[in-house]
Short mmCIF file of C-alpha atoms in Angstrom, two decimals:
data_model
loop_
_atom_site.label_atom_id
_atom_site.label_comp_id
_atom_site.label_asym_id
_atom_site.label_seq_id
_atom_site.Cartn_x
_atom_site.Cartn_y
_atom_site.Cartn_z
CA UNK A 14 20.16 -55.87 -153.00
CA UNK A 15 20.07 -53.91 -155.71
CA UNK A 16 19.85 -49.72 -155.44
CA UNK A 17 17.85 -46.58 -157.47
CA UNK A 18 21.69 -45.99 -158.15
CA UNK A 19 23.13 -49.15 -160.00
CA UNK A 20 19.47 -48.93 -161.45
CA UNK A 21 20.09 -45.88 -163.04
CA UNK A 22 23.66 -46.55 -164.13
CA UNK A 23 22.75 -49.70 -165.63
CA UNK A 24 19.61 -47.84 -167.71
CA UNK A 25 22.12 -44.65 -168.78
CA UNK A 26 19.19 -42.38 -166.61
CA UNK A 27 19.44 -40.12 -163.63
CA UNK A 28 17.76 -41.59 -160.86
CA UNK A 29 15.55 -39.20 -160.41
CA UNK A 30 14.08 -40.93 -163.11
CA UNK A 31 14.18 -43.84 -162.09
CA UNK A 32 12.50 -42.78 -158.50
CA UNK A 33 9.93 -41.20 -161.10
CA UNK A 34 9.15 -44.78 -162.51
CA UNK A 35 9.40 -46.87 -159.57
CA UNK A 36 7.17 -44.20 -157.54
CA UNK A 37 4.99 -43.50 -160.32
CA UNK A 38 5.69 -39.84 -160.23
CA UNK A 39 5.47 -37.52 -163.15
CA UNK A 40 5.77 -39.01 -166.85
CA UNK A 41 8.42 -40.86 -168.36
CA UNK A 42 8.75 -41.70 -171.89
CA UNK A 43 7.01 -45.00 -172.09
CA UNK A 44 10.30 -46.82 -173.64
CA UNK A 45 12.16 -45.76 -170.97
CA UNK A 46 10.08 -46.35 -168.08
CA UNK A 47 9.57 -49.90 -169.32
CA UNK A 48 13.47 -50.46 -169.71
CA UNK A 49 13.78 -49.36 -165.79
CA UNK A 50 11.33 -51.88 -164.99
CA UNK A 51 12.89 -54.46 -166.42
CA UNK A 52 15.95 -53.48 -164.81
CA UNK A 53 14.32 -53.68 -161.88
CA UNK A 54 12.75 -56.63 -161.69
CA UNK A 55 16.06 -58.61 -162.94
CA UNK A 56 17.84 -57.40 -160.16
CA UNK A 57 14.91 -58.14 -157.72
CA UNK A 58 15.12 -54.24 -156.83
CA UNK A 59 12.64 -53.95 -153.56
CA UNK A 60 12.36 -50.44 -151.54
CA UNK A 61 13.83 -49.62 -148.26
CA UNK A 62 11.21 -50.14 -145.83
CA UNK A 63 12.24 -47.81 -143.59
CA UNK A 64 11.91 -44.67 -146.35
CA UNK A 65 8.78 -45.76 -147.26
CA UNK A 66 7.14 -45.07 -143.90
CA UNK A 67 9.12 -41.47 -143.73
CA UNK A 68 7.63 -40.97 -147.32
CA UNK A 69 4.42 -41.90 -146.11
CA UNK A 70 4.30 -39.92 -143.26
CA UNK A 71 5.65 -36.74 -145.25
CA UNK A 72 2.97 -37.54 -147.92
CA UNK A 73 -0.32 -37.27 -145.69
CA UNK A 74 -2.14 -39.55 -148.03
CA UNK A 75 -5.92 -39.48 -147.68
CA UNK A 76 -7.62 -42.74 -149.14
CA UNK A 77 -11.33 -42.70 -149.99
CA UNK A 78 -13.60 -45.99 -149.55
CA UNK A 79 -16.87 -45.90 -151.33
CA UNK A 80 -19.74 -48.84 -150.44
CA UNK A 81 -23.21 -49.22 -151.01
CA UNK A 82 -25.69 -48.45 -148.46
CA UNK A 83 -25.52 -48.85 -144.87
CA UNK A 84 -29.08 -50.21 -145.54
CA UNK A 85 -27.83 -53.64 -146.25
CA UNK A 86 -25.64 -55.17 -143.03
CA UNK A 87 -23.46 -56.98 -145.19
CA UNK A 88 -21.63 -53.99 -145.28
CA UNK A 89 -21.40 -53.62 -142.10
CA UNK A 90 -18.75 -56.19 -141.70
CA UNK A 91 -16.98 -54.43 -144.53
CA UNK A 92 -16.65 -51.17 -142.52
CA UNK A 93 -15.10 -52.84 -139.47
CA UNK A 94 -12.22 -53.86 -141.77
CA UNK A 95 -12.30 -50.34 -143.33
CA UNK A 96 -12.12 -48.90 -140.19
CA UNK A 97 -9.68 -51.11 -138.39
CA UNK A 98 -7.18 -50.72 -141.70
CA UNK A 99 -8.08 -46.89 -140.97
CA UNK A 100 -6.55 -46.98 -137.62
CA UNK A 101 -3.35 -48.77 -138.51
CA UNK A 102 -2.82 -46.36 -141.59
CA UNK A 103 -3.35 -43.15 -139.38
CA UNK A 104 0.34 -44.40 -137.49
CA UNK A 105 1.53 -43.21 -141.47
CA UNK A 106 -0.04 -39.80 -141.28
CA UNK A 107 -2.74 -41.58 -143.62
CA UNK A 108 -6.46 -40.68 -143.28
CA UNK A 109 -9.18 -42.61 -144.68
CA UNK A 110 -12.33 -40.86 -146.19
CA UNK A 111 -15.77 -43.24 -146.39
CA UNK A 112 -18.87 -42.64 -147.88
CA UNK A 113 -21.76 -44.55 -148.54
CA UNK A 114 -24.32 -44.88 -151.44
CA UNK A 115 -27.30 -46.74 -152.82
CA UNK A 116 -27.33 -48.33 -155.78
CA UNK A 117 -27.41 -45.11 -157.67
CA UNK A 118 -24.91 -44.49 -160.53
CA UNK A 119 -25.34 -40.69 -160.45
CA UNK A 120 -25.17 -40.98 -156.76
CA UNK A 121 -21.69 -42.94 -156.93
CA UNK A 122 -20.21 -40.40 -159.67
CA UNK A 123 -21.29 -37.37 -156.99
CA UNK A 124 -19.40 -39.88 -154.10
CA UNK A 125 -16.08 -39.83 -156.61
CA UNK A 126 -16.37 -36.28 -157.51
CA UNK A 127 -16.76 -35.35 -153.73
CA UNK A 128 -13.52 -37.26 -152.87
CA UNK A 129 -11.76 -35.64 -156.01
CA UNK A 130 -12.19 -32.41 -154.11
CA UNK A 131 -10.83 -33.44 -151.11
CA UNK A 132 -7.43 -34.28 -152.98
CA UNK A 133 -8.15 -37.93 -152.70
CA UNK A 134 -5.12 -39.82 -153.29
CA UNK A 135 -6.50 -43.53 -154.04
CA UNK A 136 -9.74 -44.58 -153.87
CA UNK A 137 -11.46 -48.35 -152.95
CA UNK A 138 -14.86 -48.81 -154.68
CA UNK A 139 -17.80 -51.29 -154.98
CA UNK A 140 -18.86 -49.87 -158.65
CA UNK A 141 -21.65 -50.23 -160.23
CA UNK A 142 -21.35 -51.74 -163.94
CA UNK A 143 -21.92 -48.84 -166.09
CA UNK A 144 -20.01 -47.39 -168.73
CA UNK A 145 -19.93 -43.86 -166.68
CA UNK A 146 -18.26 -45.34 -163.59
CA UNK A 147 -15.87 -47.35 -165.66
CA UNK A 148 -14.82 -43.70 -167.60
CA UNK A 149 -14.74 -42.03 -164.21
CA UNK A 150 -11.89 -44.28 -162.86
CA UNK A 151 -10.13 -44.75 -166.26
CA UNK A 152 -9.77 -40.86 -165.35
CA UNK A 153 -8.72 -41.22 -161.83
CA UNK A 154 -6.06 -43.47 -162.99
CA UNK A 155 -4.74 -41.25 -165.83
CA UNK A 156 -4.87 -38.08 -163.30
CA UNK A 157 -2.47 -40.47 -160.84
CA UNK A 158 -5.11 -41.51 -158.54
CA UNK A 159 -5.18 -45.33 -158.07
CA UNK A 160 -8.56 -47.24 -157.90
CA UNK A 161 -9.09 -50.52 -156.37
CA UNK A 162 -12.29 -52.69 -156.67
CA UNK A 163 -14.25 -54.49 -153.57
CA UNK A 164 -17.02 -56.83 -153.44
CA UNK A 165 -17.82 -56.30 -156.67
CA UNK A 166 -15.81 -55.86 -159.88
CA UNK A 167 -16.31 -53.76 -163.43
CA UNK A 168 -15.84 -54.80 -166.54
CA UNK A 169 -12.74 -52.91 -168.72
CA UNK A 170 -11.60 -50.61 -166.22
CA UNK A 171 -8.11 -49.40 -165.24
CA UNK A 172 -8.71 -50.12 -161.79
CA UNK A 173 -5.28 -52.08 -160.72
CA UNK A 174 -6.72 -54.75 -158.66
CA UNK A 175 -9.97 -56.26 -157.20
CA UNK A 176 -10.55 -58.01 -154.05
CA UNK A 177 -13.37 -59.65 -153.52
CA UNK A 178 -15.21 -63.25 -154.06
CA UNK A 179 -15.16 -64.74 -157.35
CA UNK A 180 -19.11 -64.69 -158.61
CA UNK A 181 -19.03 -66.93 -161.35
CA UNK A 182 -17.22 -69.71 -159.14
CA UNK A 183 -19.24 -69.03 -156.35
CA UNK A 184 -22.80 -69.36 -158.01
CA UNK A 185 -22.05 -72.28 -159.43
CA UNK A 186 -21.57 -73.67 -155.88
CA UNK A 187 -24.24 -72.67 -155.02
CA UNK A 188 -26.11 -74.57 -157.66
CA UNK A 189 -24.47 -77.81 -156.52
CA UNK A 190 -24.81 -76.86 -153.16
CA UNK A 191 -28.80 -76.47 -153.78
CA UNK A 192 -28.85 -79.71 -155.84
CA UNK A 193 -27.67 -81.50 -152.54
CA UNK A 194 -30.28 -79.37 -150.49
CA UNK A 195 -33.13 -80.60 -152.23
CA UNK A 196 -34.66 -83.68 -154.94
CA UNK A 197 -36.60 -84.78 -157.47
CA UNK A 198 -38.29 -81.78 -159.37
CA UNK A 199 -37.22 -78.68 -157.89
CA UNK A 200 -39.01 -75.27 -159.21
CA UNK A 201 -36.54 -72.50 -158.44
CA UNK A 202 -37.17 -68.94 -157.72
CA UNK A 203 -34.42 -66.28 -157.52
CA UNK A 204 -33.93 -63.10 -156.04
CA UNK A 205 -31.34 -60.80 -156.74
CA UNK A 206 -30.44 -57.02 -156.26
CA UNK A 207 -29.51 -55.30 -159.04
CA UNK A 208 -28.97 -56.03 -162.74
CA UNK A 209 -25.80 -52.77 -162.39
CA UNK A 210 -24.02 -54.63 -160.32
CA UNK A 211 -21.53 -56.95 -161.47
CA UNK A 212 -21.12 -59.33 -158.76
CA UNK A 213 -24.93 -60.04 -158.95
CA UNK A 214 -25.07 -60.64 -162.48
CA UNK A 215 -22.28 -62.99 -162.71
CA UNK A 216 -23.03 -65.16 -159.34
CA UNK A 217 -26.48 -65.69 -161.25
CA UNK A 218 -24.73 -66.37 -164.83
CA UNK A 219 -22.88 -68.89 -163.16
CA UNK A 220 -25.60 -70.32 -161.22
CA UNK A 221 -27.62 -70.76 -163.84
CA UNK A 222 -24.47 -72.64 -165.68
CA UNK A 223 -23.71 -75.09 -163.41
CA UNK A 224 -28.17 -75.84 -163.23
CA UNK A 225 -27.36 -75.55 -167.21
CA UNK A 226 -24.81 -78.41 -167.81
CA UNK A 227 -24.93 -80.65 -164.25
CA UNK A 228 -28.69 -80.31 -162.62
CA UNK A 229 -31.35 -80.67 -165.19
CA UNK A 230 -34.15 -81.20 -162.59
CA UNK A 231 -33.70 -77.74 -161.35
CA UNK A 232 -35.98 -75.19 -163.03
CA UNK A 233 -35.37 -72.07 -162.68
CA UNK A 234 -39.41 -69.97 -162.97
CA UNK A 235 -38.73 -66.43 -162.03
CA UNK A 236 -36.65 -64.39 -161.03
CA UNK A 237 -36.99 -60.65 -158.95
CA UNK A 238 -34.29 -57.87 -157.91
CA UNK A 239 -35.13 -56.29 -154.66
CA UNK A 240 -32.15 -53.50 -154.86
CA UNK A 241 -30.78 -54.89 -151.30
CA UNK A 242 -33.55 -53.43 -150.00
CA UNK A 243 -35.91 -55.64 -147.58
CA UNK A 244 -39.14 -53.87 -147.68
CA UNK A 245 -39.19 -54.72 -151.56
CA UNK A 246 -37.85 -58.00 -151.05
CA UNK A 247 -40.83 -58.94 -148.92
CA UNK A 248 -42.88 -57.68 -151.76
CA UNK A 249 -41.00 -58.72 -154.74
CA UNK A 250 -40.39 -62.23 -153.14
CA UNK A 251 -44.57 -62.22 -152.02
CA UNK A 252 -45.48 -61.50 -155.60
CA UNK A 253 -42.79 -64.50 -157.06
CA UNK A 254 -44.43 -66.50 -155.02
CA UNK A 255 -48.01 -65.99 -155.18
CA UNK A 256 -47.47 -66.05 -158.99
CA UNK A 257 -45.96 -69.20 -159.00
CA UNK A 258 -47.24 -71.51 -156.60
CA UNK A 259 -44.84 -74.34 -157.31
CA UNK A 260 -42.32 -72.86 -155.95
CA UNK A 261 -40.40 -75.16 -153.61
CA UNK A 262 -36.49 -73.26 -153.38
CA UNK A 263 -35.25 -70.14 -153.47
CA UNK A 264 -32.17 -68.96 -154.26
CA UNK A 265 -31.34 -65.19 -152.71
CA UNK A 266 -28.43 -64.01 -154.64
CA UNK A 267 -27.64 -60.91 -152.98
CA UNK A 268 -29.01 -59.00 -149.87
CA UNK A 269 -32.81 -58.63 -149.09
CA UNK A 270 -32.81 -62.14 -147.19
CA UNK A 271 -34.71 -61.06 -144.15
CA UNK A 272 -37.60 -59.35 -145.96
CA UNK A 273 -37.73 -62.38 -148.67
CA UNK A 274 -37.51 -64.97 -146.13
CA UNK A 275 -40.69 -62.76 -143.84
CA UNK A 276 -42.45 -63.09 -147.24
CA UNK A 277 -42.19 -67.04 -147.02
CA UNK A 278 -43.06 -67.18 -143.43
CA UNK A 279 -46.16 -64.94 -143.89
CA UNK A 280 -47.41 -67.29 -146.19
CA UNK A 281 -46.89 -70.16 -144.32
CA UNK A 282 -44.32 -72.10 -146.33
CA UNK A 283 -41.64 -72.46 -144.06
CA UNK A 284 -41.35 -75.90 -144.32
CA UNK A 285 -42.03 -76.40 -148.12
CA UNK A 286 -39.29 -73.86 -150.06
CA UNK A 287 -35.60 -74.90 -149.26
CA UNK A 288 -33.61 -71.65 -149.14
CA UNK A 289 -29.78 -70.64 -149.87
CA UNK A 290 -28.39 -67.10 -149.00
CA UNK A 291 -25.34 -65.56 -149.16
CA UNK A 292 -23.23 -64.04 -146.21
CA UNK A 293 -23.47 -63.86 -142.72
CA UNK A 294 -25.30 -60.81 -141.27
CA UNK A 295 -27.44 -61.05 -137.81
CA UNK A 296 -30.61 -61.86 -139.61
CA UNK A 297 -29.18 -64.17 -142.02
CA UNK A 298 -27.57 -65.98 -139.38
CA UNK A 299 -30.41 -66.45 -136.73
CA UNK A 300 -32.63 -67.36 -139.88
CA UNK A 301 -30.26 -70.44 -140.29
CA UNK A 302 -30.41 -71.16 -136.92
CA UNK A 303 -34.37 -71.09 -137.11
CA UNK A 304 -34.07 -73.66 -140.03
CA UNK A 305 -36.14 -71.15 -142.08
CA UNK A 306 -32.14 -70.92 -144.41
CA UNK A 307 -31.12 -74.30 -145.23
CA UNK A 308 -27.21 -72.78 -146.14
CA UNK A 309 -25.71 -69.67 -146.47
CA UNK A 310 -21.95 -69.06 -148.31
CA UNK A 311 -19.90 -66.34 -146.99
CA UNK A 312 -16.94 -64.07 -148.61
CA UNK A 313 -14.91 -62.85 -145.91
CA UNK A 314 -16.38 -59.11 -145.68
CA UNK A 315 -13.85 -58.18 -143.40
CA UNK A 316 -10.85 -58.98 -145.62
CA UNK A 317 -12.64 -56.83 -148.61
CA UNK A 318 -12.39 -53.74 -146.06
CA UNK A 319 -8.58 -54.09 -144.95
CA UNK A 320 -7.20 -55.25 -148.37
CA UNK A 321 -7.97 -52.97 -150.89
CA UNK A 322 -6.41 -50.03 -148.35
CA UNK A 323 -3.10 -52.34 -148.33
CA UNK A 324 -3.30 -52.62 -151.61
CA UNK A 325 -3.45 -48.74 -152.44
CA UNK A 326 -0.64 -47.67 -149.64
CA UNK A 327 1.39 -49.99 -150.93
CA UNK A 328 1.15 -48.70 -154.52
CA UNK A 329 1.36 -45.01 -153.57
CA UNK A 330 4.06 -45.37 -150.65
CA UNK A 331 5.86 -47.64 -152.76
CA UNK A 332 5.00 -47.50 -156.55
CA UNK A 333 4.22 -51.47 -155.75
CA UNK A 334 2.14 -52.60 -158.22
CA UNK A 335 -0.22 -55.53 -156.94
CA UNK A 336 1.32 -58.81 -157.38
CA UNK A 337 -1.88 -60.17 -159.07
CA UNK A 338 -5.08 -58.68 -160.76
CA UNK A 339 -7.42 -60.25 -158.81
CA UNK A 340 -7.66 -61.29 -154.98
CA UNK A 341 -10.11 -63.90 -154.78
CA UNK A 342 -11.76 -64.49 -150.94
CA UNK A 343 -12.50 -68.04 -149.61
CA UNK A 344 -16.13 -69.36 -150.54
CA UNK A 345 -17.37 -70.25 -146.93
CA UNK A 346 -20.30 -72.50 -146.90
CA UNK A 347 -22.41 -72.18 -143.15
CA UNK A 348 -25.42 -74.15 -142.05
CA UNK A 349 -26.96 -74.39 -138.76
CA UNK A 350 -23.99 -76.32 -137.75
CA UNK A 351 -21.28 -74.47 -137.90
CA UNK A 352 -22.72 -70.76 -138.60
CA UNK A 353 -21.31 -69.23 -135.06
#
């Protein structure tokens, strides 16, 4: 196995530059640094295990995790991975920081800035899509402080991975999937949470592709965002529906399901709207088991907690870069039959 030393040798550097590249620590001339890593990789260079955990525990890295409300139980399931990641990482003298916000752009820039102070070292994020965030952690990266991406991604950022479900693949299954929930002329209402965040926008774009090119007998008549919030859900979803009494299928693209689906079941058309949701929270769940959710697909919350805090240890321990871009989760389809 190759070694820093016949690295260095072989690039005409001290290896204290090449621990500078490999580790990303302190700037090397761009020519240079890429010539190491080249070196590197020919010679399948990987770093002794055993120094990284010393490193690690010398460091005292503190990781921050920043999700969206603990309003919508999705989340939930997202924490327990946090937190049981968090537990295994304290064994490396690492401490994880998390902190919670609403779908709130100035509130997520105040959640960044607040872990800046606390000498953050990396940071795992469910962004909203705005230009600000994406500056923000085109920052952090440039000040040395590695961002990873969860549950939902943002467009032109230099965050150096994202875990999470793939939107555009998943809405188009759930177009086919609704397509073999219902027949003939179906009149399609959807509700979604927020036009800022990504993951919404592109499970709808790709919804509304597959309905495009495969399901012409699905029309699509209106369309609400409830911000993940189930008081307006029950509203926004009571108003979609009194305004278009044809309705018969709904399509709940983010969180909100409880208070949408109340809105249906106050107005007495349980059995007359076929419904698809996403994920697996308590309500969601018993809903399916009620019948009142014909199918809900799931993303593996748990695995969008644990990964993105492997992902950043890894990179600051070991100046391991993620071995791909994106980390795609399972799409999970439940129904009553198999949603335990």
């Amino acid at each position: 196995m190759a070694t820093i030393k016949e690295i260095a040798e072989l690039a005409g550097v001290s290896r204290g530059t090449v621990d500078r590249v490999l580790n990303n620590r302190g700037s090397v001339n761009d020519a240079t640094a890429e010539k190491i890593l080249e070196i590197a990789k020919a010679l399948d260079y990987r770093p002794n295990r055993a120094g990284i955990v010393l490193a690690a525990q010398k460091k005292r890295l503190k990781l921050g995790v920043i999700l969206f409300s603990a309003d919508n139980p999705f989340f939930e399931d997202v924490l327990t991975g946090v937190r049981e990641k968090a537990e295994e990482l304290a064994a490396y003298n690492c401490s994880v920081v998390i902190k919670q916000v609403h779908f709130d752009i100035e509130e997520q820039l105040a959640a960044i800035d607040e872990l800046v102070a606390e000498e953050i070292n990396g940071i795992a994020i469910a962004p909203c899509n705005h230009p600000c965030i994406k500056e923000r952690i085109n920052a952090l990266f440039e000040a040395g402080i590695p961002v990873v991406t969860l549950n939902t991604d943002i467009e032109g950022s230099k965050r150096i991975a994202y875990v999470g479900s793939h939107y555009t693949h998943s809405g188009e299954t759930a177009a086919g999937l609704m397509h073999l929930m219902t027949s003939g002329d179906v009149r399609l209402g959807i509700v979604s949470g927020s036009p800022d965040i990504l993951c919404h926008t592109e499970r709808i774009a790709g919804f509304e592709k597959a309905v495009r090119e495969h399901y012409p007998n699905i029309q699509i008549v209106g369309t609400v965002e409830n911000h993940d919030d189930e008081i307006e859900s029950y509203e926004k979803t009571l108003s979609l529906l009194s305004a278009h009494p044809d309705i018969n299928a709904l399509f709940f693209a983010a969180g909100g399901v409880y208070g949408g689906c109340r809105a249906v079941l106050s107005m007495g058309l349980k059995d007359k709207i076929r419904i698809l949701a996403f994920d697996k929270v308590p309500s969601t769940k018993a809903l399916v088991e009620e019948g009142v959710i014909a199918a809900t697909i799931c993303q593996q919350p748990k695995t969008q907690g644990t990964k993105p805090l492997d992902i950043l240890f890894a990179y600051l321990t070991a100046g391991e870069m993620p071995e791909k871009e994106h980390h795609y989760v399972a799409i999970d389809i439940r129904i009553r039959e198999n949603i335990h």
